[in-house]
Amino acid sequence: MTDFHGVFPYLVSPIDPAGQIRTDVLAHLCDDLIKSGVHGLTPLGSTGEFAYLNNAQRQAVVQTTIEVAKGRVPVVAGVASTSTADAVAQAKACQKLGADGILAILEAYFPLSDRQVESYFRAIADAVDIPVVIYTNPQFQRSDLTLDVIARLAAHPRIGYIKDASTNTGRLLSIMNRCGDSIRVFSASAHIPAAVMLIGGVGWMAGPACIIPKQSVELYNLCKAARWDDALKLQRKLWRINEAFARYNLAACIKAGLSIQGYEVGDPVPPQAALTAEERKAVEAVLRGVAEAVS
């Protein structure tokens, strides 16, 4: 299985007022992130507004990311649906485009049993020949992945990773203890990445890495080198970004941060709204403070 590790920014989906993906802007962002040292790219994560895009938009985002990456880093493409059949079709399409892995996300309207949740992720993994990262975010999802379901899915030959955004770091340790080496854990922005690395995580997939890629890579390298005092010192400084990310709409916050940095990524897809002028100033102040703190 391909070895996924390190910093995987959750890419935004730049969109113009007519609803077209700004592929040139996305390409520029992806290239800059790779040059900054990130270890992979994740289009169509939560920050990528997967729930708000149509099929053509999603395909444009994934295809552009893969074309720009050119194999320099792995691309793990988000797949999400309320329908198993649609999720399977998306996963197959991503593999055909050249994705190196799938980030499998479950959307749900009606509540689902453990058996139904498990069947959704298993169907995606059965449909492709590339590694699958299962994703759980109980804050936004109607149906969560229980520890029992995670343990059973970890036995699947293509399910080797989980990205957990539960905010419960103890749950991550429970997953590691229960599943051992059969599944590796990526942190989310809801967790403290350095703490997750300390207990055995392999990296993080998160939106803030889009706007602080070099600092995120530096933090990962410090953790890998077991320089924990230095890692925690840097982590405290970078945590201001995570706090801002949690305070505002996910896509709006990161899109505002990227806009401040010169990327014309546009506004979030309605009915989401862009940050207000006051909120944007707050994000700009956080970015400036982080830049000064780590310079």
PDB file of C-alpha atoms in Angstrom:
ATOM      1  CA  MET A   1       0.000   0.000   0.000  1.00  0.00           C
ATOM      2  CA  THR A   2       1.176   3.539  -0.767  1.00  0.00           C
ATOM      3  CA  ASP A   3       2.621   5.202   2.320  1.00  0.00           C
ATOM      4  CA  PHE A   4       0.683   8.354   3.161  1.00  0.00           C
ATOM      5  CA  HIS A   5       2.187  10.522   5.876  1.00  0.00           C
ATOM      6  CA  GLY A   6       2.884  14.114   6.769  1.00  0.00           C
ATOM      7  CA  VAL A   7       0.998  17.293   5.930  1.00  0.00           C
ATOM      8  CA  PHE A   8      -1.913  17.037   3.492  1.00  0.00           C
ATOM      9  CA  PRO A   9      -3.613  20.438   3.041  1.00  0.00           C
ATOM     10  CA  TYR A  10      -7.359  20.275   2.522  1.00  0.00           C
ATOM     11  CA  LEU A  11      -7.516  22.356  -0.647  1.00  0.00           C
ATOM     12  CA  VAL A  12     -10.114  25.042  -1.173  1.00  0.00           C
ATOM     13  CA  SER A  13     -12.175  24.933  -4.364  1.00  0.00           C
ATOM     14  CA  PRO A  14     -11.681  28.320  -6.081  1.00  0.00           C
ATOM     15  CA  ILE A  15     -14.918  29.302  -7.840  1.00  0.00           C
ATOM     16  CA  ASP A  16     -15.813  32.354  -9.906  1.00  0.00           C
ATOM     17  CA  PRO A  17     -19.216  34.110  -9.669  1.00  0.00           C
ATOM     18  CA  ALA A  18     -20.493  32.043 -12.631  1.00  0.00           C
ATOM     19  CA  GLY A  19     -19.788  28.797 -10.794  1.00  0.00           C
ATOM     20  CA  GLN A  20     -16.729  27.804 -12.800  1.00  0.00           C
ATOM     21  CA  ILE A  21     -13.706  26.350 -11.038  1.00  0.00           C
ATOM     22  CA  ARG A  22     -10.781  28.732 -11.260  1.00  0.00           C
ATOM     23  CA  THR A  23      -8.368  26.047 -12.395  1.00  0.00           C
ATOM     24  CA  ASP A  24      -5.505  28.507 -12.876  1.00  0.00           C
ATOM     25  CA  VAL A  25      -5.781  29.691  -9.277  1.00  0.00           C
ATOM     26  CA  LEU A  26      -6.045  26.135  -7.958  1.00  0.00           C
ATOM     27  CA  ALA A  27      -3.038  25.099 -10.050  1.00  0.00           C
ATOM     28  CA  HIS A  28      -0.980  27.997  -8.693  1.00  0.00           C
ATOM     29  CA  LEU A  29      -1.960  27.132  -5.117  1.00  0.00           C
ATOM     30  CA  CYS A  30      -1.161  23.430  -5.543  1.00  0.00           C
ATOM     31  CA  ASP A  31       2.238  24.162  -7.066  1.00  0.00           C
ATOM     32  CA  ASP A  32       3.134  26.581  -4.285  1.00  0.00           C
ATOM     33  CA  LEU A  33       2.051  24.099  -1.612  1.00  0.00           C
ATOM     34  CA  ILE A  34       4.190  21.360  -3.135  1.00  0.00           C
ATOM     35  CA  LYS A  35       7.167  23.728  -3.326  1.00  0.00           C
ATOM     36  CA  SER A  36       6.554  24.529   0.350  1.00  0.00           C
ATOM     37  CA  GLY A  37       7.223  20.896   1.177  1.00  0.00           C
ATOM     38  CA  VAL A  38       3.794  19.429   1.883  1.00  0.00           C
ATOM     39  CA  HIS A  39       3.618  15.653   1.656  1.00  0.00           C
ATOM     40  CA  GLY A  40       0.336  15.344  -0.249  1.00  0.00           C
ATOM     41  CA  LEU A  41      -2.779  17.175  -1.428  1.00  0.00           C
ATOM     42  CA  THR A  42      -6.399  16.510  -0.569  1.00  0.00           C
ATOM     43  CA  PRO A  43      -8.974  18.053  -2.896  1.00  0.00           C
ATOM     44  CA  LEU A  44     -12.647  17.911  -1.870  1.00  0.00           C
ATOM     45  CA  GLY A  45     -12.214  17.721   1.862  1.00  0.00           C
ATOM     46  CA  SER A  46     -14.407  19.789   4.165  1.00  0.00           C
ATOM     47  CA  THR A  47     -12.521  22.991   3.308  1.00  0.00           C
ATOM     48  CA  GLY A  48     -13.017  22.106  -0.357  1.00  0.00           C
ATOM     49  CA  GLU A  49     -16.804  22.471   0.054  1.00  0.00           C
ATOM     50  CA  PHE A  50     -17.499  18.996  -1.354  1.00  0.00           C
ATOM     51  CA  ALA A  51     -21.117  19.170  -0.196  1.00  0.00           C
ATOM     52  CA  TYR A  52     -21.774  22.294  -2.284  1.00  0.00           C
ATOM     53  CA  LEU A  53     -20.273  21.288  -5.639  1.00  0.00           C
ATOM     54  CA  ASN A  54     -21.782  19.485  -8.618  1.00  0.00           C
ATOM     55  CA  ASN A  55     -20.125  16.581 -10.394  1.00  0.00           C
ATOM     56  CA  ALA A  56     -18.483  18.735 -13.066  1.00  0.00           C
ATOM     57  CA  GLN A  57     -17.011  21.074 -10.460  1.00  0.00           C
ATOM     58  CA  ARG A  58     -15.719  18.190  -8.350  1.00  0.00           C
ATOM     59  CA  GLN A  59     -14.106  16.559 -11.369  1.00  0.00           C
ATOM     60  CA  ALA A  60     -12.432  19.827 -12.374  1.00  0.00           C
ATOM     61  CA  VAL A  61     -10.967  20.233  -8.886  1.00  0.00           C
ATOM     62  CA  VAL A  62      -9.621  16.678  -8.739  1.00  0.00           C
ATOM     63  CA  GLN A  63      -8.313  16.675 -12.307  1.00  0.00           C
ATOM     64  CA  THR A  64      -6.520  20.005 -11.884  1.00  0.00           C
ATOM     65  CA  THR A  65      -4.896  18.870  -8.643  1.00  0.00           C
ATOM     66  CA  ILE A  66      -3.648  15.627 -10.199  1.00  0.00           C
ATOM     67  CA  GLU A  67      -2.333  17.361 -13.311  1.00  0.00           C
ATOM     68  CA  VAL A  68      -0.395  19.912 -11.276  1.00  0.00           C
ATOM     69  CA  ALA A  69       0.960  17.373  -8.792  1.00  0.00           C
ATOM     70  CA  LYS A  70       2.517  15.335 -11.621  1.00  0.00           C
ATOM     71  CA  GLY A  71       3.364  12.583  -9.176  1.00  0.00           C
ATOM     72  CA  ARG A  72       5.483  14.864  -6.999  1.00  0.00           C
ATOM     73  CA  VAL A  73       3.170  14.188  -4.042  1.00  0.00           C
ATOM     74  CA  PRO A  74       0.195  11.836  -3.684  1.00  0.00           C
ATOM     75  CA  VAL A  75      -3.296  13.185  -4.292  1.00  0.00           C
ATOM     76  CA  VAL A  76      -5.997  11.774  -2.026  1.00  0.00           C
ATOM     77  CA  ALA A  77      -9.342  12.859  -3.480  1.00  0.00           C
ATOM     78  CA  GLY A  78     -12.477  13.299  -1.408  1.00  0.00           C
ATOM     79  CA  VAL A  79     -15.530  11.203  -2.246  1.00  0.00           C
ATOM     80  CA  ALA A  80     -18.827  11.937  -0.510  1.00  0.00           C
ATOM     81  CA  SER A  81     -22.468  11.099  -1.055  1.00  0.00           C
ATOM     82  CA  THR A  82     -25.663  10.033   0.651  1.00  0.00           C
ATOM     83  CA  SER A  83     -25.858   7.209  -1.901  1.00  0.00           C
ATOM     84  CA  THR A  84     -23.495   4.248  -1.952  1.00  0.00           C
ATOM     85  CA  ALA A  85     -23.835   3.881  -5.725  1.00  0.00           C
ATOM     86  CA  ASP A  86     -22.938   7.535  -6.306  1.00  0.00           C
ATOM     87  CA  ALA A  87     -19.965   7.349  -3.930  1.00  0.00           C
ATOM     88  CA  VAL A  88     -18.679   4.257  -5.737  1.00  0.00           C
ATOM     89  CA  ALA A  89     -19.034   6.029  -9.086  1.00  0.00           C
ATOM     90  CA  GLN A  90     -17.126   9.041  -7.757  1.00  0.00           C
ATOM     91  CA  ALA A  91     -14.346   6.842  -6.388  1.00  0.00           C
ATOM     92  CA  LYS A  92     -13.949   5.014  -9.695  1.00  0.00           C
ATOM     93  CA  ALA A  93     -13.868   8.336 -11.555  1.00  0.00           C
ATOM     94  CA  CYS A  94     -11.156   9.694  -9.220  1.00  0.00           C
ATOM     95  CA  GLN A  95      -9.038   6.596  -9.722  1.00  0.00           C
ATOM     96  CA  LYS A  96      -9.464   6.882 -13.497  1.00  0.00           C
ATOM     97  CA  LEU A  97      -8.278  10.508 -13.334  1.00  0.00           C
ATOM     98  CA  GLY A  98      -5.127   9.325 -11.578  1.00  0.00           C
ATOM     99  CA  ALA A  99      -5.800   9.871  -7.871  1.00  0.00           C
ATOM    100  CA  ASP A 100      -3.379   8.066  -5.563  1.00  0.00           C
ATOM    101  CA  GLY A 101      -5.976   7.520  -2.866  1.00  0.00           C
ATOM    102  CA  ILE A 102      -9.551   8.173  -1.820  1.00  0.00           C
ATOM    103  CA  LEU A 103     -10.779  10.104   1.213  1.00  0.00           C
ATOM    104  CA  ALA A 104     -14.132   8.411   1.868  1.00  0.00           C
ATOM    105  CA  ILE A 105     -16.755  10.646   3.473  1.00  0.00           C
ATOM    106  CA  LEU A 106     -20.271   9.618   4.442  1.00  0.00           C
ATOM    107  CA  GLU A 107     -23.145  12.037   4.108  1.00  0.00           C
ATOM    108  CA  ALA A 108     -26.488  11.043   5.590  1.00  0.00           C
ATOM    109  CA  TYR A 109     -29.999  12.440   5.777  1.00  0.00           C
ATOM    110  CA  PHE A 110     -31.681   9.626   7.671  1.00  0.00           C
ATOM    111  CA  PRO A 111     -29.833   7.939  10.563  1.00  0.00           C
ATOM    112  CA  LEU A 112     -27.901   4.806   9.624  1.00  0.00           C
ATOM    113  CA  SER A 113     -27.063   1.682  11.585  1.00  0.00           C
ATOM    114  CA  ASP A 114     -23.489   0.506  12.108  1.00  0.00           C
ATOM    115  CA  ARG A 115     -24.020  -2.163   9.484  1.00  0.00           C
ATOM    116  CA  GLN A 116     -25.160   0.400   6.919  1.00  0.00           C
ATOM    117  CA  VAL A 117     -22.294   2.762   7.686  1.00  0.00           C
ATOM    118  CA  GLU A 118     -19.813  -0.074   7.320  1.00  0.00           C
ATOM    119  CA  SER A 119     -21.311  -1.217   4.021  1.00  0.00           C
ATOM    120  CA  TYR A 120     -20.925   2.284   2.553  1.00  0.00           C
ATOM    121  CA  PHE A 121     -17.180   2.479   3.228  1.00  0.00           C
ATOM    122  CA  ARG A 122     -16.614  -1.152   2.308  1.00  0.00           C
ATOM    123  CA  ALA A 123     -18.316  -0.631  -1.060  1.00  0.00           C
ATOM    124  CA  ILE A 124     -15.993   2.277  -1.868  1.00  0.00           C
ATOM    125  CA  ALA A 125     -12.901   0.281  -0.923  1.00  0.00           C
ATOM    126  CA  ASP A 126     -14.120  -2.715  -2.933  1.00  0.00           C
ATOM    127  CA  ALA A 127     -14.584  -0.538  -6.021  1.00  0.00           C
ATOM    128  CA  VAL A 128     -11.028   0.809  -6.331  1.00  0.00           C
ATOM    129  CA  ASP A 129      -7.448  -0.450  -6.411  1.00  0.00           C
ATOM    130  CA  ILE A 130      -5.928   2.467  -4.492  1.00  0.00           C
ATOM    131  CA  PRO A 131      -5.695   3.139  -0.737  1.00  0.00           C
ATOM    132  CA  VAL A 132      -8.738   4.491   1.078  1.00  0.00           C
ATOM    133  CA  VAL A 133      -8.696   6.919   3.997  1.00  0.00           C
ATOM    134  CA  ILE A 134     -11.932   6.722   5.982  1.00  0.00           C
ATOM    135  CA  TYR A 135     -13.118  10.016   7.422  1.00  0.00           C
ATOM    136  CA  THR A 136     -15.224  10.758  10.447  1.00  0.00           C
ATOM    137  CA  ASN A 137     -16.464  14.129  11.693  1.00  0.00           C
ATOM    138  CA  PRO A 138     -19.347  13.711  14.148  1.00  0.00           C
ATOM    139  CA  GLN A 139     -19.689  17.481  14.500  1.00  0.00           C
ATOM    140  CA  PHE A 140     -21.091  17.687  10.968  1.00  0.00           C
ATOM    141  CA  GLN A 141     -22.128  14.148  10.106  1.00  0.00           C
ATOM    142  CA  ARG A 142     -25.391  12.515  11.058  1.00  0.00           C
ATOM    143  CA  SER A 143     -23.870   9.028  11.246  1.00  0.00           C
ATOM    144  CA  ASP A 144     -20.515   8.435  12.918  1.00  0.00           C
ATOM    145  CA  LEU A 145     -18.040   5.582  12.689  1.00  0.00           C
ATOM    146  CA  THR A 146     -17.991   3.576  15.920  1.00  0.00           C
ATOM    147  CA  LEU A 147     -14.840   1.914  17.185  1.00  0.00           C
ATOM    148  CA  ASP A 148     -16.252  -1.513  16.278  1.00  0.00           C
ATOM    149  CA  VAL A 149     -16.932  -0.414  12.691  1.00  0.00           C
ATOM    150  CA  ILE A 150     -13.487   1.150  12.380  1.00  0.00           C
ATOM    151  CA  ALA A 151     -11.867  -2.067  13.605  1.00  0.00           C
ATOM    152  CA  ARG A 152     -13.760  -4.181  11.068  1.00  0.00           C
ATOM    153  CA  LEU A 153     -13.004  -1.780   8.214  1.00  0.00           C
ATOM    154  CA  ALA A 154      -9.318  -1.742   9.170  1.00  0.00           C
ATOM    155  CA  ALA A 155      -9.165  -5.395   8.113  1.00  0.00           C
ATOM    156  CA  HIS A 156     -10.000  -4.413   4.521  1.00  0.00           C
ATOM    157  CA  PRO A 157      -6.853  -4.614   2.344  1.00  0.00           C
ATOM    158  CA  ARG A 158      -7.324  -1.096   0.938  1.00  0.00           C
ATOM    159  CA  ILE A 159      -8.477   0.718   4.088  1.00  0.00           C
ATOM    160  CA  GLY A 160      -5.252   1.658   5.812  1.00  0.00           C
ATOM    161  CA  TYR A 161      -5.908   5.129   7.203  1.00  0.00           C
ATOM    162  CA  ILE A 162      -8.455   7.166   9.133  1.00  0.00           C
ATOM    163  CA  LYS A 163      -8.767  10.938   9.378  1.00  0.00           C
ATOM    164  CA  ASP A 164     -10.666  11.665  12.582  1.00  0.00           C
ATOM    165  CA  ALA A 165     -12.139  15.096  13.324  1.00  0.00           C
ATOM    166  CA  SER A 166     -14.010  14.157  16.486  1.00  0.00           C
ATOM    167  CA  THR A 167     -12.034  16.594  18.718  1.00  0.00           C
ATOM    168  CA  ASN A 168     -11.616  13.628  21.095  1.00  0.00           C
ATOM    169  CA  THR A 169      -7.913  12.794  21.174  1.00  0.00           C
ATOM    170  CA  GLY A 170      -8.592   9.909  23.534  1.00  0.00           C
ATOM    171  CA  ARG A 171     -10.680   8.345  20.773  1.00  0.00           C
ATOM    172  CA  LEU A 172      -7.598   8.434  18.515  1.00  0.00           C
ATOM    173  CA  LEU A 173      -5.613   6.517  21.096  1.00  0.00           C
ATOM    174  CA  SER A 174      -8.464   4.019  21.387  1.00  0.00           C
ATOM    175  CA  ILE A 175      -8.386   3.499  17.618  1.00  0.00           C
ATOM    176  CA  MET A 176      -4.620   2.952  17.695  1.00  0.00           C
ATOM    177  CA  ASN A 177      -4.852   0.524  20.617  1.00  0.00           C
ATOM    178  CA  ARG A 178      -7.721  -1.410  19.047  1.00  0.00           C
ATOM    179  CA  CYS A 179      -6.461  -1.564  15.459  1.00  0.00           C
ATOM    180  CA  GLY A 180      -2.688  -1.547  15.887  1.00  0.00           C
ATOM    181  CA  ASP A 181      -0.753  -1.289  12.625  1.00  0.00           C
ATOM    182  CA  SER A 182      -3.792  -2.152  10.499  1.00  0.00           C
ATOM    183  CA  ILE A 183      -4.874   1.484  10.348  1.00  0.00           C
ATOM    184  CA  ARG A 184      -2.898   4.705  10.664  1.00  0.00           C
ATOM    185  CA  VAL A 185      -4.311   7.926  12.053  1.00  0.00           C
ATOM    186  CA  PHE A 186      -4.284  11.396  10.522  1.00  0.00           C
ATOM    187  CA  SER A 187      -5.141  14.316  12.743  1.00  0.00           C
ATOM    188  CA  ALA A 188      -7.658  17.003  11.854  1.00  0.00           C
ATOM    189  CA  SER A 189      -7.507  20.707  12.680  1.00  0.00           C
ATOM    190  CA  ALA A 190      -9.852  19.912  15.581  1.00  0.00           C
ATOM    191  CA  HIS A 191      -6.953  18.090  17.252  1.00  0.00           C
ATOM    192  CA  ILE A 192      -3.530  19.383  18.283  1.00  0.00           C
ATOM    193  CA  PRO A 193      -1.312  17.888  15.542  1.00  0.00           C
ATOM    194  CA  ALA A 194       1.817  17.655  17.697  1.00  0.00           C
ATOM    195  CA  ALA A 195      -0.130  15.773  20.373  1.00  0.00           C
ATOM    196  CA  VAL A 196      -1.493  13.356  17.772  1.00  0.00           C
ATOM    197  CA  MET A 197       2.020  12.782  16.448  1.00  0.00           C
ATOM    198  CA  LEU A 198       3.230  12.137  19.995  1.00  0.00           C
ATOM    199  CA  ILE A 199       0.732   9.303  20.515  1.00  0.00           C
ATOM    200  CA  GLY A 200       1.488   7.696  17.158  1.00  0.00           C
ATOM    201  CA  GLY A 201      -0.252   9.653  14.400  1.00  0.00           C
ATOM    202  CA  VAL A 202       1.247   9.809  10.918  1.00  0.00           C
ATOM    203  CA  GLY A 203       0.366  13.407  10.061  1.00  0.00           C
ATOM    204  CA  TRP A 204      -2.621  15.644   9.516  1.00  0.00           C
ATOM    205  CA  MET A 205      -5.127  16.502   6.823  1.00  0.00           C
ATOM    206  CA  ALA A 206      -6.448  19.975   7.482  1.00  0.00           C
ATOM    207  CA  GLY A 207      -7.485  23.263   5.913  1.00  0.00           C
ATOM    208  CA  PRO A 208      -5.106  25.522   7.892  1.00  0.00           C
ATOM    209  CA  ALA A 209      -2.135  23.864   6.175  1.00  0.00           C
ATOM    210  CA  CYS A 210      -3.207  25.738   3.020  1.00  0.00           C
ATOM    211  CA  ILE A 211      -2.258  29.063   4.582  1.00  0.00           C
ATOM    212  CA  ILE A 212       0.691  27.989   6.760  1.00  0.00           C
ATOM    213  CA  PRO A 213       2.273  25.168   4.723  1.00  0.00           C
ATOM    214  CA  LYS A 214       5.931  25.812   5.555  1.00  0.00           C
ATOM    215  CA  GLN A 215       5.238  26.135   9.264  1.00  0.00           C
ATOM    216  CA  SER A 216       3.111  22.969   9.161  1.00  0.00           C
ATOM    217  CA  VAL A 217       5.917  21.032   7.486  1.00  0.00           C
ATOM    218  CA  GLU A 218       8.401  22.383  10.021  1.00  0.00           C
ATOM    219  CA  LEU A 219       6.144  21.206  12.847  1.00  0.00           C
ATOM    220  CA  TYR A 220       5.864  17.742  11.295  1.00  0.00           C
ATOM    221  CA  ASN A 221       9.639  17.495  10.890  1.00  0.00           C
ATOM    222  CA  LEU A 222      10.204  18.471  14.524  1.00  0.00           C
ATOM    223  CA  CYS A 223       7.759  15.786  15.628  1.00  0.00           C
ATOM    224  CA  LYS A 224       9.399  13.145  13.455  1.00  0.00           C
ATOM    225  CA  ALA A 225      12.766  14.091  14.928  1.00  0.00           C
ATOM    226  CA  ALA A 226      11.265  13.710  18.436  1.00  0.00           C
ATOM    227  CA  ARG A 227      12.236  17.290  19.222  1.00  0.00           C
ATOM    228  CA  TRP A 228       9.136  17.621  21.345  1.00  0.00           C
ATOM    229  CA  ASP A 229      10.066  20.792  23.244  1.00  0.00           C
ATOM    230  CA  ASP A 230      10.673  22.652  19.972  1.00  0.00           C
ATOM    231  CA  ALA A 231       7.595  21.073  18.383  1.00  0.00           C
ATOM    232  CA  LEU A 232       5.295  22.155  21.218  1.00  0.00           C
ATOM    233  CA  LYS A 233       6.760  25.663  21.188  1.00  0.00           C
ATOM    234  CA  LEU A 234       5.923  25.973  17.479  1.00  0.00           C
ATOM    235  CA  GLN A 235       2.564  24.252  17.975  1.00  0.00           C
ATOM    236  CA  ARG A 236       1.486  26.858  20.528  1.00  0.00           C
ATOM    237  CA  LYS A 237       2.203  29.621  18.026  1.00  0.00           C
ATOM    238  CA  LEU A 238       0.395  27.891  15.156  1.00  0.00           C
ATOM    239  CA  TRP A 239      -2.636  27.018  17.259  1.00  0.00           C
ATOM    240  CA  ARG A 240      -3.982  30.529  16.700  1.00  0.00           C
ATOM    241  CA  ILE A 241      -4.760  29.492  13.125  1.00  0.00           C
ATOM    242  CA  ASN A 242      -6.703  26.448  14.329  1.00  0.00           C
ATOM    243  CA  GLU A 243      -8.646  28.652  16.730  1.00  0.00           C
ATOM    244  CA  ALA A 244      -9.638  30.989  13.885  1.00  0.00           C
ATOM    245  CA  PHE A 245     -10.558  28.003  11.703  1.00  0.00           C
ATOM    246  CA  ALA A 246     -12.913  26.747  14.420  1.00  0.00           C
ATOM    247  CA  ARG A 247     -14.438  30.178  14.971  1.00  0.00           C
ATOM    248  CA  TYR A 248     -15.601  30.846  11.411  1.00  0.00           C
ATOM    249  CA  ASN A 249     -17.051  28.961   8.459  1.00  0.00           C
ATOM    250  CA  LEU A 250     -14.315  26.559   7.346  1.00  0.00           C
ATOM    251  CA  ALA A 251     -14.122  27.476   3.675  1.00  0.00           C
ATOM    252  CA  ALA A 252     -14.729  31.170   4.317  1.00  0.00           C
ATOM    253  CA  CYS A 253     -11.854  31.344   6.783  1.00  0.00           C
ATOM    254  CA  ILE A 254      -9.275  29.600   4.616  1.00  0.00           C
ATOM    255  CA  LYS A 255     -10.439  31.358   1.444  1.00  0.00           C
ATOM    256  CA  ALA A 256     -10.076  34.689   3.237  1.00  0.00           C
ATOM    257  CA  GLY A 257      -6.595  33.719   4.409  1.00  0.00           C
ATOM    258  CA  LEU A 258      -5.562  32.716   0.904  1.00  0.00           C
ATOM    259  CA  SER A 259      -7.067  35.888  -0.541  1.00  0.00           C
ATOM    260  CA  ILE A 260      -5.013  37.926   1.923  1.00  0.00           C
ATOM    261  CA  GLN A 261      -1.959  36.034   0.651  1.00  0.00           C
ATOM    262  CA  GLY A 262      -2.774  36.927  -2.964  1.00  0.00           C
ATOM    263  CA  TYR A 263      -4.722  33.894  -4.227  1.00  0.00           C
ATOM    264  CA  GLU A 264      -7.974  34.849  -5.962  1.00  0.00           C
ATOM    265  CA  VAL A 265      -9.944  31.866  -4.683  1.00  0.00           C
ATOM    266  CA  GLY A 266     -13.299  33.638  -4.519  1.00  0.00           C
ATOM    267  CA  ASP A 267     -16.025  33.332  -1.911  1.00  0.00           C
ATOM    268  CA  PRO A 268     -17.629  30.223  -0.431  1.00  0.00           C
ATOM    269  CA  VAL A 269     -20.530  28.685  -2.333  1.00  0.00           C
ATOM    270  CA  PRO A 270     -23.899  30.165  -1.227  1.00  0.00           C
ATOM    271  CA  PRO A 271     -25.767  29.937   1.044  1.00  0.00           C
ATOM    272  CA  GLN A 272     -22.434  30.146   2.828  1.00  0.00           C
ATOM    273  CA  ALA A 273     -21.125  33.693   3.031  1.00  0.00           C
ATOM    274  CA  ALA A 274     -17.697  35.268   2.876  1.00  0.00           C
ATOM    275  CA  LEU A 275     -16.236  36.637   6.090  1.00  0.00           C
ATOM    276  CA  THR A 276     -17.317  40.135   7.019  1.00  0.00           C
ATOM    277  CA  ALA A 277     -14.765  42.934   6.802  1.00  0.00           C
ATOM    278  CA  GLU A 278     -14.293  42.740  10.572  1.00  0.00           C
ATOM    279  CA  GLU A 279     -13.856  38.945  10.529  1.00  0.00           C
ATOM    280  CA  ARG A 280     -11.394  39.205   7.650  1.00  0.00           C
ATOM    281  CA  LYS A 281      -9.334  41.718   9.649  1.00  0.00           C
ATOM    282  CA  ALA A 282      -9.308  39.265  12.545  1.00  0.00           C
ATOM    283  CA  VAL A 283      -7.979  36.477  10.293  1.00  0.00           C
ATOM    284  CA  GLU A 284      -5.402  38.837   8.825  1.00  0.00           C
ATOM    285  CA  ALA A 285      -4.258  39.756  12.328  1.00  0.00           C
ATOM    286  CA  VAL A 286      -3.890  36.071  13.232  1.00  0.00           C
ATOM    287  CA  LEU A 287      -1.835  35.409  10.084  1.00  0.00           C
ATOM    288  CA  ARG A 288       0.348  38.408  10.776  1.00  0.00           C
ATOM    289  CA  GLY A 289       0.828  37.358  14.389  1.00  0.00           C
ATOM    290  CA  VAL A 290       1.803  33.819  13.402  1.00  0.00           C
ATOM    291  CA  ALA A 291       4.223  35.108  10.749  1.00  0.00           C
ATOM    292  CA  GLU A 292       5.903  37.379  13.297  1.00  0.00           C
ATOM    293  CA  ALA A 293       5.990  34.656  15.948  1.00  0.00           C
ATOM    294  CA  VAL A 294       7.770  32.117  13.756  1.00  0.00           C
ATOM    295  CA  SER A 295      10.050  34.495  11.812  1.00  0.00           C
TER     296      SER A 295
END
